[in-house]
Coordinates of C-alpha atoms in Angstrom, one line a residue:
Chain A
M960 CA 163.1 -177.3 208.9
S961 CA 162.1 -180.3 211.0
Y962 CA 160.0 -181.3 214.0
S963 CA 161.3 -180.6 217.4
L964 CA 159.9 -182.0 220.6
Q965 CA 158.3 -178.6 221.3
D966 CA 156.3 -179.0 218.1
L967 CA 154.6 -182.2 219.3
V968 CA 153.2 -180.6 222.5
M969 CA 149.7 -179.4 221.7
F970 CA 149.2 -177.0 224.6
G971 CA 151.0 -174.2 226.2
P972 CA 152.5 -173.8 229.7
E973 CA 149.8 -171.5 230.8
V974 CA 147.1 -174.1 230.1
F975 CA 149.1 -176.9 231.7
F976 CA 149.7 -175.0 235.0
R977 CA 146.0 -173.9 235.1
L978 CA 145.2 -177.7 235.3
F979 CA 146.8 -177.7 238.8
V980 CA 145.0 -174.6 239.9
R981 CA 141.7 -175.8 238.6
I982 CA 141.8 -179.2 240.2
N983 CA 142.9 -177.7 243.6
Q984 CA 140.0 -175.2 243.4
D985 CA 137.5 -177.8 242.3
V986 CA 138.2 -180.3 245.0
W987 CA 138.7 -177.8 247.8
P988 CA 138.6 -178.4 250.8
W989 CA 139.3 -182.1 250.1
T990 CA 142.8 -181.0 249.1
L991 CA 143.5 -180.7 252.9
L992 CA 142.5 -184.3 253.4
A993 CA 144.8 -185.4 250.6
V994 CA 147.7 -183.6 252.3
L995 CA 146.8 -185.1 255.7
I996 CA 146.7 -188.6 254.3
G997 CA 150.1 -188.1 252.6
L998 CA 151.6 -187.0 255.9
L999 CA 150.1 -189.9 257.9
L1000 CA 150.8 -192.6 255.3
P1001 CA 154.3 -193.5 256.7
L1002 CA 152.7 -194.2 260.1
L1003 CA 150.4 -196.7 258.4
L1004 CA 152.8 -198.2 255.9
L1005 CA 155.5 -198.8 258.7
N1006 CA 153.0 -199.9 261.4
N1007 CA 153.6 -203.1 263.3
R1008 CA 150.0 -204.1 262.8
S1009 CA 149.3 -205.8 259.5
R1010 CA 145.9 -204.2 259.0
F1011 CA 147.3 -200.7 259.2
R1012 CA 150.0 -201.6 256.7
R1013 CA 147.3 -203.0 254.4
M1014 CA 145.2 -199.8 254.9
G1015 CA 148.3 -197.7 254.0
L1016 CA 148.9 -199.5 250.8
T1017 CA 145.2 -199.3 249.9
L1018 CA 145.4 -195.5 250.4
V1019 CA 148.4 -195.3 248.2
G1020 CA 146.4 -197.3 245.6
L1021 CA 143.6 -194.8 246.0
A1022 CA 146.0 -191.9 245.4
W1023 CA 147.0 -193.5 242.1
V1024 CA 143.3 -193.8 241.2
T1025 CA 142.4 -190.3 242.1
S1026 CA 145.3 -188.6 240.4
G1027 CA 144.9 -190.8 237.4
Y1028 CA 141.1 -190.5 237.0
G1029 CA 140.9 -186.9 238.3
F1030 CA 143.9 -185.1 236.9
L1031 CA 145.0 -187.2 233.9
V1032 CA 141.6 -188.4 232.6
G1033 CA 139.5 -185.5 233.8
Y1034 CA 141.7 -182.4 233.3
F1035 CA 144.7 -183.3 231.2
G1036 CA 143.1 -185.7 228.8
P1037 CA 140.9 -183.2 227.0
I1038 CA 143.9 -181.2 225.9
N1039 CA 146.4 -184.1 225.4
W1040 CA 144.8 -187.4 224.4
P1041 CA 147.7 -189.7 225.5
A1042 CA 147.2 -188.4 229.0
E1043 CA 143.8 -190.0 229.2
G1044 CA 145.3 -193.5 228.4
L1045 CA 148.0 -192.9 231.0
G1046 CA 145.3 -191.9 233.5
W1047 CA 143.5 -195.2 233.1
A1048 CA 146.8 -197.0 233.6
F1049 CA 147.2 -195.1 236.9
V1050 CA 143.7 -196.3 237.8
A1051 CA 144.6 -199.9 237.0
L1052 CA 147.8 -199.6 239.0
G1053 CA 145.9 -198.2 242.0
I1054 CA 143.5 -201.1 241.9
L1055 CA 146.5 -203.5 241.7
F1056 CA 148.0 -201.8 244.8
A1057 CA 144.7 -202.3 246.6
L1058 CA 144.4 -205.9 245.6
M1059 CA 147.9 -206.6 246.8
A1060 CA 147.2 -204.8 250.0
V1061 CA 144.0 -206.7 250.7
F1062 CA 144.9 -210.2 249.4
G1063 CA 148.7 -210.3 249.5
R1064 CA 150.8 -211.7 252.2
S1065 CA 151.6 -209.4 255.1
H1066 CA 155.3 -208.4 255.6
P1067 CA 157.2 -206.0 257.8
G1068 CA 157.8 -203.3 255.2
P1069 CA 161.0 -201.7 253.9
S1070 CA 164.3 -202.8 255.3
R1071 CA 165.6 -199.3 256.1
R1072 CA 162.7 -197.5 257.5
G1073 CA 164.5 -194.2 258.2
L1074 CA 165.5 -193.8 254.6
F1075 CA 162.0 -194.7 253.5
V1076 CA 160.5 -192.0 255.7
V1077 CA 163.0 -189.4 254.5
G1078 CA 162.3 -190.3 250.9
W1079 CA 158.6 -190.2 251.4
F1080 CA 158.5 -186.7 253.0
L1081 CA 160.9 -185.3 250.5
A1082 CA 158.5 -186.5 247.8
I1083 CA 155.3 -185.3 249.2
L1084 CA 156.6 -182.0 250.8
C1085 CA 159.1 -180.8 248.3
L1086 CA 157.9 -181.9 244.9
P1087 CA 154.5 -180.1 245.1
W1088 CA 156.3 -176.8 245.0
L1089 CA 157.9 -177.4 241.6
T1090 CA 154.7 -176.5 239.7
V1091 CA 154.3 -173.4 242.0
A1092 CA 157.9 -172.3 241.2
E1093 CA 157.4 -172.8 237.5
S1094 CA 154.0 -171.1 237.3
G1095 CA 154.5 -168.4 239.9
N1096 CA 151.0 -169.3 241.3
W1097 CA 150.8 -171.0 244.7
Q1098 CA 147.4 -172.4 243.8
A1099 CA 149.3 -174.7 241.3
L1100 CA 150.5 -176.8 244.2
G1101 CA 151.0 -180.4 243.0
V1102 CA 149.4 -182.2 245.9
F1103 CA 149.9 -186.0 246.5
G1104 CA 146.8 -187.9 245.5
L1105 CA 145.8 -185.1 243.0
A1106 CA 148.8 -184.3 240.9
P1107 CA 150.3 -187.2 239.0
G1108 CA 153.9 -186.2 239.4
T1109 CA 154.0 -186.1 243.2
T1110 CA 151.8 -189.2 243.4
A1111 CA 154.0 -191.2 241.0
A1112 CA 157.1 -190.3 242.9
A1113 CA 155.7 -191.1 246.3
G1114 CA 153.5 -194.0 245.1
S1115 CA 156.5 -195.6 243.4
L1116 CA 158.4 -195.4 246.7
A1117 CA 155.6 -197.4 248.3
L1118 CA 156.6 -200.4 246.2
A1119 CA 159.2 -200.8 249.0
C1120 CA 156.4 -202.0 251.2
I1121 CA 155.4 -204.9 248.8
N1122 CA 157.2 -208.2 248.4
N1123 CA 154.5 -209.8 246.4
P1124 CA 155.8 -211.0 243.0
W1125 CA 153.0 -208.9 241.4
R1126 CA 155.0 -205.8 242.3
W1127 CA 156.9 -206.3 239.1
A1128 CA 153.7 -205.8 237.2
C1129 CA 153.5 -202.3 238.9
L1130 CA 156.7 -201.1 237.2
P1131 CA 155.6 -200.4 233.6
V1132 CA 153.2 -197.6 234.7
P1133 CA 155.8 -195.5 236.6
I1134 CA 158.3 -196.1 233.8
I1135 CA 155.8 -194.9 231.1
W1136 CA 155.0 -191.9 233.3
I1137 CA 158.6 -191.0 233.6
V1138 CA 159.1 -191.0 229.8
F1139 CA 155.8 -189.3 229.1
S1140 CA 156.2 -186.5 231.7
A1141 CA 159.9 -185.9 230.8
A1142 CA 159.0 -185.4 227.2
T1143 CA 156.0 -183.2 228.1
F1144 CA 158.0 -180.9 230.5
W1145 CA 160.9 -180.7 228.0
G1146 CA 158.4 -179.7 225.3
L1147 CA 156.9 -177.1 227.5
R1148 CA 160.4 -175.8 228.3
A1149 CA 159.5 -176.3 232.0
E1150 CA 162.9 -177.6 232.9
W1151 CA 162.4 -177.5 236.6
L1152 CA 159.6 -179.9 236.3
L1153 CA 162.0 -182.5 235.0
V1154 CA 162.8 -183.1 238.7
L1155 CA 159.4 -184.9 238.9
P1156 CA 160.2 -187.8 236.5
A1157 CA 163.8 -187.9 237.8
A1158 CA 162.4 -188.2 241.4
T1159 CA 160.0 -191.0 240.2
L1160 CA 162.9 -192.9 238.6
M1161 CA 164.9 -192.6 241.8
S1162 CA 161.9 -193.7 243.8
V1163 CA 161.5 -196.8 241.7
G1164 CA 165.2 -197.7 242.2
F1165 CA 165.1 -196.8 245.9
A1166 CA 162.0 -198.9 246.5
L1167 CA 163.4 -202.0 244.8
W1168 CA 166.6 -201.6 247.0
L1169 CA 164.6 -201.1 250.2
S1170 CA 161.9 -203.7 249.6
P1171 CA 161.9 -206.8 251.8
R1172 CA 163.4 -209.9 250.3
Q1173 CA 161.1 -212.9 249.8
G1174 CA 163.2 -214.9 252.2
R1175 CA 163.1 -212.3 255.0
S1176 CA 159.3 -212.1 254.9
P1177 CA 157.7 -213.5 258.0
G1178 CA 154.9 -214.8 255.7
Chain B
M1019 CA 128.6 -166.3 193.6
S1020 CA 125.3 -165.5 195.4
I1021 CA 125.5 -163.0 198.2
D1022 CA 124.1 -164.3 201.5
R1023 CA 123.9 -162.6 204.8
R1024 CA 127.3 -163.9 205.9
R1025 CA 129.1 -162.5 202.9
F1026 CA 127.1 -159.3 202.9
L1027 CA 128.2 -158.7 206.5
A1028 CA 131.8 -159.6 205.6
G1029 CA 131.8 -157.0 202.9
V1030 CA 130.2 -154.4 205.1
G1031 CA 132.6 -155.2 207.9
L1032 CA 135.7 -154.9 205.8
A1033 CA 134.6 -151.7 204.1
G1034 CA 133.6 -150.0 207.4
L1035 CA 136.4 -151.3 209.5
A1036 CA 139.1 -148.7 208.9
M1037 CA 136.9 -145.8 209.7
N1038 CA 134.9 -147.3 212.5
S1039 CA 137.2 -149.3 214.7
P1040 CA 138.0 -147.5 218.0
L1041 CA 140.7 -150.1 218.7
L1042 CA 142.5 -149.1 215.5
L1043 CA 142.1 -145.4 216.1
A1044 CA 143.5 -145.8 219.6
K1045 CA 146.4 -147.9 218.5
S1046 CA 147.6 -146.3 215.3
P1047 CA 145.6 -143.5 213.8
E1048 CA 147.6 -143.3 210.6
K1049 CA 147.0 -147.0 209.9
A1050 CA 143.4 -146.8 210.9
R1051 CA 142.7 -144.5 208.0
S1052 CA 144.1 -147.0 205.5
S1053 CA 142.3 -150.0 204.2
P1054 CA 143.2 -153.5 205.3
I1055 CA 145.5 -155.3 203.0
T1056 CA 143.6 -158.0 201.2
R1057 CA 144.5 -160.7 198.7
K1058 CA 142.3 -162.2 196.0
I1059 CA 141.8 -165.9 196.0
P1060 CA 142.9 -166.7 192.4
G1061 CA 140.0 -169.1 191.6
T1062 CA 137.2 -166.7 192.4
N1063 CA 138.8 -163.2 192.9
E1064 CA 137.2 -163.1 196.4
A1065 CA 139.2 -160.9 198.6
I1066 CA 140.3 -161.9 202.1
P1067 CA 142.5 -160.1 204.6
A1068 CA 146.2 -160.9 204.3
I1069 CA 146.4 -161.6 208.1
G1070 CA 144.4 -164.5 209.5
M1071 CA 144.6 -166.4 212.7
G1072 CA 145.8 -169.9 213.5
T1073 CA 144.6 -171.9 216.5
W1074 CA 147.4 -174.5 217.0
I1075 CA 148.3 -174.8 220.7
T1076 CA 146.7 -171.4 221.6
F1077 CA 143.1 -172.5 221.5
N1078 CA 143.6 -175.9 223.1
V1079 CA 142.5 -174.9 226.6
G1080 CA 140.2 -177.7 227.5
G1081 CA 137.2 -176.7 229.6
D1082 CA 139.0 -173.9 231.4
P1083 CA 136.4 -171.2 231.6
I1084 CA 138.9 -168.4 232.3
L1085 CA 141.1 -169.3 229.4
V1086 CA 138.1 -169.8 227.1
E1087 CA 137.0 -166.2 228.0
Q1088 CA 140.5 -164.9 227.3
R1089 CA 140.7 -166.6 223.9
T1090 CA 137.3 -165.2 223.1
R1091 CA 138.7 -161.8 223.8
V1092 CA 141.6 -162.5 221.5
L1093 CA 139.2 -163.6 218.7
K1094 CA 137.1 -160.5 219.3
T1095 CA 140.1 -158.3 218.9
F1096 CA 141.0 -160.2 215.7
F1097 CA 137.6 -159.5 214.2
D1098 CA 137.5 -155.9 215.5
L1099 CA 140.8 -155.2 213.7
G1100 CA 139.6 -156.6 210.4
G1101 CA 140.5 -160.3 210.5
T1102 CA 138.2 -162.9 209.0
V1103 CA 140.3 -166.0 208.2
V1104 CA 140.5 -168.5 211.1
D1105 CA 142.2 -171.8 210.6
G1106 CA 141.9 -174.9 212.8
S1107 CA 142.1 -178.7 212.8
P1108 CA 140.6 -181.6 214.6
M1109 CA 144.2 -182.5 215.5
Y1110 CA 144.3 -179.4 217.9
G1111 CA 142.7 -181.0 221.0
T1112 CA 139.8 -178.9 222.2
A1113 CA 140.6 -175.9 220.0
P1114 CA 137.6 -176.5 217.7
D1115 CA 135.3 -176.6 220.7
V1116 CA 136.8 -173.4 222.1
M1117 CA 136.5 -171.9 218.7
G1118 CA 132.9 -172.8 218.6
E1119 CA 132.2 -171.0 221.9
A1120 CA 134.3 -168.0 220.8
L1121 CA 132.6 -167.8 217.4
A1122 CA 129.1 -167.7 218.8
A1123 CA 127.0 -165.1 217.0
R1124 CA 129.9 -164.2 214.6
D1125 CA 128.9 -163.8 211.0
R1126 CA 132.1 -162.3 209.5
V1127 CA 134.4 -165.3 209.4
F1128 CA 136.2 -167.2 206.7
A1129 CA 136.3 -170.6 208.4
A1130 CA 139.0 -173.0 207.4
T1131 CA 139.7 -176.4 209.0
K1132 CA 141.3 -179.7 208.0
I1133 CA 140.5 -183.3 207.5
W1134 CA 142.7 -185.3 209.7
T1135 CA 142.1 -189.0 209.7
G1136 CA 143.8 -191.9 208.1
D1137 CA 140.4 -193.3 207.1
E1138 CA 140.0 -192.0 203.6
S1139 CA 136.3 -192.8 203.5
A1140 CA 135.6 -190.7 206.5
T1141 CA 136.0 -187.2 204.9
R1142 CA 132.4 -186.2 205.2
E1143 CA 132.0 -187.5 208.8
E1144 CA 135.2 -185.6 209.8
A1145 CA 133.9 -182.4 208.2
A1146 CA 130.5 -182.8 209.8
R1147 CA 132.1 -183.4 213.2
S1148 CA 134.2 -180.2 212.8
A1149 CA 131.2 -178.2 211.8
R1150 CA 129.3 -179.3 214.9
R1151 CA 132.3 -178.4 217.1
W1152 CA 132.7 -175.0 215.5
G1153 CA 129.0 -174.4 215.3
L1154 CA 129.3 -173.5 211.6
E1155 CA 128.2 -174.8 208.3
P1156 CA 129.4 -175.0 205.7
F1157 CA 133.1 -174.3 206.1
D1158 CA 134.7 -172.0 203.6
L1159 CA 137.8 -174.1 203.2
L1160 CA 138.5 -177.8 203.9
Q1161 CA 142.1 -178.9 203.7
V1162 CA 143.7 -182.3 203.8
H1163 CA 145.9 -182.1 206.9
N1164 CA 149.6 -182.8 206.3
L1165 CA 148.6 -185.0 203.3
V1166 CA 147.2 -187.7 205.6
G1167 CA 145.2 -190.0 203.3
W1168 CA 145.1 -187.3 200.7
Q1169 CA 144.1 -189.4 197.7
G1170 CA 140.7 -190.5 199.2
H1171 CA 140.0 -187.3 201.0
L1172 CA 140.7 -185.1 198.0
E1173 CA 138.4 -187.1 195.8
T1174 CA 135.6 -186.6 198.3
L1175 CA 136.4 -182.9 198.8
K1176 CA 136.1 -182.4 195.1
D1177 CA 132.7 -184.0 195.2
M1178 CA 131.7 -181.8 198.2
K1179 CA 132.8 -178.7 196.4
S1180 CA 130.9 -179.5 193.3
N1181 CA 127.8 -180.2 195.5
G1182 CA 128.2 -176.8 197.3
E1183 CA 129.1 -178.5 200.6
V1184 CA 132.3 -176.4 200.8
R1185 CA 133.5 -173.4 198.9
Y1186 CA 137.2 -174.1 198.6
I1187 CA 139.4 -177.2 199.0
G1188 CA 143.1 -177.5 199.7
I1189 CA 146.0 -179.4 201.2
T1190 CA 148.5 -178.6 204.0
T1191 CA 152.0 -179.3 205.1
S1192 CA 154.2 -177.8 207.8
H1193 CA 157.8 -177.8 208.9
G1194 CA 158.9 -178.3 205.2
R1195 CA 157.7 -181.9 205.2
R1196 CA 156.8 -183.8 201.9
H1197 CA 157.4 -180.8 199.7
R1198 CA 158.1 -183.0 196.7
E1199 CA 154.8 -184.9 197.0
F1200 CA 153.1 -181.6 197.8
E1201 CA 154.4 -180.1 194.6
Q1202 CA 153.1 -183.0 192.6
I1203 CA 149.6 -182.6 194.0
M1204 CA 149.7 -178.9 193.3
A1205 CA 150.7 -179.6 189.7
T1206 CA 148.0 -182.2 189.1
E1207 CA 145.0 -181.7 191.3
P1208 CA 142.5 -178.8 191.2
V1209 CA 143.1 -177.4 194.7
D1210 CA 142.1 -173.9 195.5
F1211 CA 144.4 -173.4 198.5
V1212 CA 147.7 -174.8 199.8
Q1213 CA 149.0 -174.2 203.3
L1214 CA 152.7 -174.4 204.1
T1215 CA 155.4 -173.1 206.4
Y1216 CA 157.1 -170.0 205.3
N1217 CA 158.9 -167.3 207.4
L1218 CA 162.1 -165.3 207.4
L1219 CA 164.2 -168.3 208.3
D1220 CA 162.3 -171.1 206.7
R1221 CA 162.3 -170.1 203.0
E1222 CA 162.4 -173.4 201.2
A1223 CA 158.9 -172.7 199.8
E1224 CA 160.3 -169.8 197.7
D1225 CA 162.2 -172.3 195.5
R1226 CA 159.4 -174.2 193.9
L1227 CA 156.1 -174.2 195.8
L1228 CA 155.3 -170.4 195.8
P1229 CA 156.2 -170.0 192.1
L1230 CA 154.1 -173.0 191.3
A1231 CA 151.2 -171.6 193.3
R1232 CA 151.3 -168.4 191.2
E1233 CA 151.6 -170.3 188.0
K1234 CA 148.6 -172.6 188.8
G1235 CA 146.5 -169.9 190.4
I1236 CA 146.4 -171.5 193.9
A1237 CA 145.9 -169.4 197.0
V1238 CA 148.6 -169.8 199.7
I1239 CA 148.1 -169.8 203.5
V1240 CA 151.3 -169.5 205.5
N1241 CA 151.6 -171.3 208.8
R1242 CA 154.3 -170.9 211.5
P1243 CA 155.0 -167.3 210.4
F1244 CA 156.9 -166.8 213.7
Q1245 CA 158.5 -170.3 213.5
G1246 CA 156.5 -171.4 216.6
G1247 CA 157.6 -168.2 218.5
S1248 CA 161.3 -168.8 218.1
L1249 CA 161.7 -165.7 215.9
F1250 CA 160.6 -163.6 218.8
R1251 CA 162.9 -165.5 221.2
R1252 CA 165.8 -164.9 218.9
F1253 CA 165.3 -161.4 217.7
Q1254 CA 162.9 -159.3 219.8
S1255 CA 165.6 -158.2 222.2
R1256 CA 167.4 -156.6 219.2
P1257 CA 166.5 -153.3 217.7
L1258 CA 164.5 -152.9 214.5
P1259 CA 166.6 -151.5 211.7
G1260 CA 166.5 -147.8 211.2
W1261 CA 164.7 -148.2 207.8
A1262 CA 161.9 -150.4 209.3
A1263 CA 159.3 -147.5 209.1
D1264 CA 160.0 -147.1 205.4
A1265 CA 159.0 -150.8 204.9
G1266 CA 155.8 -150.1 206.8
V1267 CA 157.0 -151.9 210.0
S1268 CA 156.7 -150.6 213.6
N1269 CA 157.4 -153.8 215.6
W1270 CA 158.9 -157.2 215.2
A1271 CA 155.5 -158.9 214.6
E1272 CA 154.9 -156.6 211.7
F1273 CA 158.4 -157.2 210.5
F1274 CA 158.0 -161.0 210.4
L1275 CA 154.5 -160.9 209.0
K1276 CA 154.9 -158.2 206.3
F1277 CA 157.9 -160.1 205.0
I1278 CA 155.6 -163.0 204.4
V1279 CA 152.5 -161.3 203.0
S1280 CA 154.6 -159.1 200.7
H1281 CA 155.6 -162.2 198.8
P1282 CA 153.4 -162.0 195.6
A1283 CA 152.3 -165.6 195.9
V1284 CA 151.1 -165.4 199.5
T1285 CA 147.4 -164.9 200.1
C1286 CA 147.3 -165.0 203.9
A1287 CA 149.5 -165.6 207.0
I1288 CA 147.9 -167.2 210.1
P1289 CA 149.9 -166.3 213.2
A1290 CA 148.5 -167.7 216.5
T1291 CA 148.5 -166.0 219.9
T1292 CA 147.0 -166.2 223.4
K1293 CA 147.3 -162.5 224.2
V1294 CA 145.1 -159.5 223.1
E1295 CA 148.1 -157.2 222.9
H1296 CA 150.0 -159.6 220.7
M1297 CA 146.9 -159.9 218.5
R1298 CA 146.9 -156.1 218.1
E1299 CA 150.6 -156.2 217.1
N1300 CA 149.9 -159.0 214.6
M1301 CA 147.0 -157.2 213.1
G1302 CA 149.1 -154.1 212.6
A1303 CA 150.6 -156.0 209.7
L1304 CA 147.2 -155.8 208.0
Y1305 CA 147.6 -152.1 207.5
G1306 CA 149.9 -149.6 206.0
E1307 CA 152.7 -150.1 203.4
L1308 CA 154.2 -153.4 202.4
P1309 CA 157.9 -153.8 201.7
G1310 CA 158.9 -153.9 198.1
P1311 CA 161.3 -156.6 196.7
G1312 CA 164.4 -154.6 197.6
Q1313 CA 163.2 -154.1 201.1
R1314 CA 162.3 -157.7 201.5
Q1315 CA 165.9 -158.6 200.7
Q1316 CA 167.0 -156.0 203.2
M1317 CA 164.8 -157.6 205.8
A1318 CA 166.2 -161.1 205.2
D1319 CA 169.8 -159.7 205.2
Y1320 CA 169.2 -157.8 208.5
V1321 CA 167.9 -160.9 210.3
R1322 CA 170.8 -162.9 209.0
S1323 CA 173.2 -160.3 210.3
L1324 CA 171.8 -160.5 213.9

């Protein structure tokens, strides 16, 4: 006899997937606005005008805040206390994104824009369906800006739009999320959901590869 | 022991249950006519049903109104079928709050929870917090969860028992952890209950802890009777043995549970479930015949052979 990872997860899959259903129902119809913002964000993040790029990064920061405070603190935290702490870390990261967007130096964005756009739409259009596939309930859609998995994957990719030295301070939160969510999904035996932390890990690496170098920034 | 309204109702409920429960009659008429299997708590000879209910994972549903309602139905089924012993812990997320909602207006309950804090001076505060969340006072049984801070907590629990703030006190472990220390406490401290893991595959407790419990007159609550559900995952696709009916068993839940409660040292097993139909299956183990020593050996051999 010994502990397995499954023994450390204090809730069942039914309860976990109901969190997605509940948040989607509770914020409806704002869910549509979240989807719309997710679709429009590449236009802002890759825009030639600096103020649109700043607005895009601020909206990405807002998505970190809403998924952290809404899902992790408000819904997940009551059944799994570490999620609450992680939720506040999402909020702090969102604020850091916004601060870098408003006060950081402007720059032209990722070096390979086509790849960035492909990665972005893969994240916000494909990842939400993983919770649907696992739960069998379309209302469990993991929408960007509401669900932390989709938000972390797409939000980490947005690091490609930042060349501020402070971007390194953004990395611990996605990394902690990757470990935490992978352990949770493994414990729940929801193997398909492991794609979410894997996608976030790839996004972080991809973002660092695509991000503009200090020297190439127009300043 | 004085008889208050709560205990009076418990006695009436148990006595009248077998004849009056429509759920039982619908499910298994031959079992409905029998009395629920009870076990006496050695210290007081108070009888409690041999099947109780755990809340680990299953009752941690947060503020989800639909799931709270479902769990309330599970608990109602448990009570309707003769259950009284409900076990929880402050470690189980929102389970104590959900239990409080589900227990509203219930009198017939043997409420057991745990003290789970490293602060050994916070025993009373922890018990009071649990009582507020459950909406009950006093608890029938307070246990030191997984021996966390057990020295300080046990001293306070002994005081609380002598002051009438709790009826029984105990200690818990699970997954076979710290059995040596557990045994030491059983041998030297005046605990009424111990809670430990015991099931068809995890039988380490048979070596020393269960015999010691009998020798010392300590009641035994068994957690993880289905090994966290893995017994079903491993065996439920396989057929029950042809002799199962002779051992008083009609499904796998009864097979696993009757093996446990037929051990002479075991007082109560506390399976957990989220589904009403599974609760009905579990509570089937509260009725009918229990396997004898030879049949218990057959059960263990059969599972090993699969």
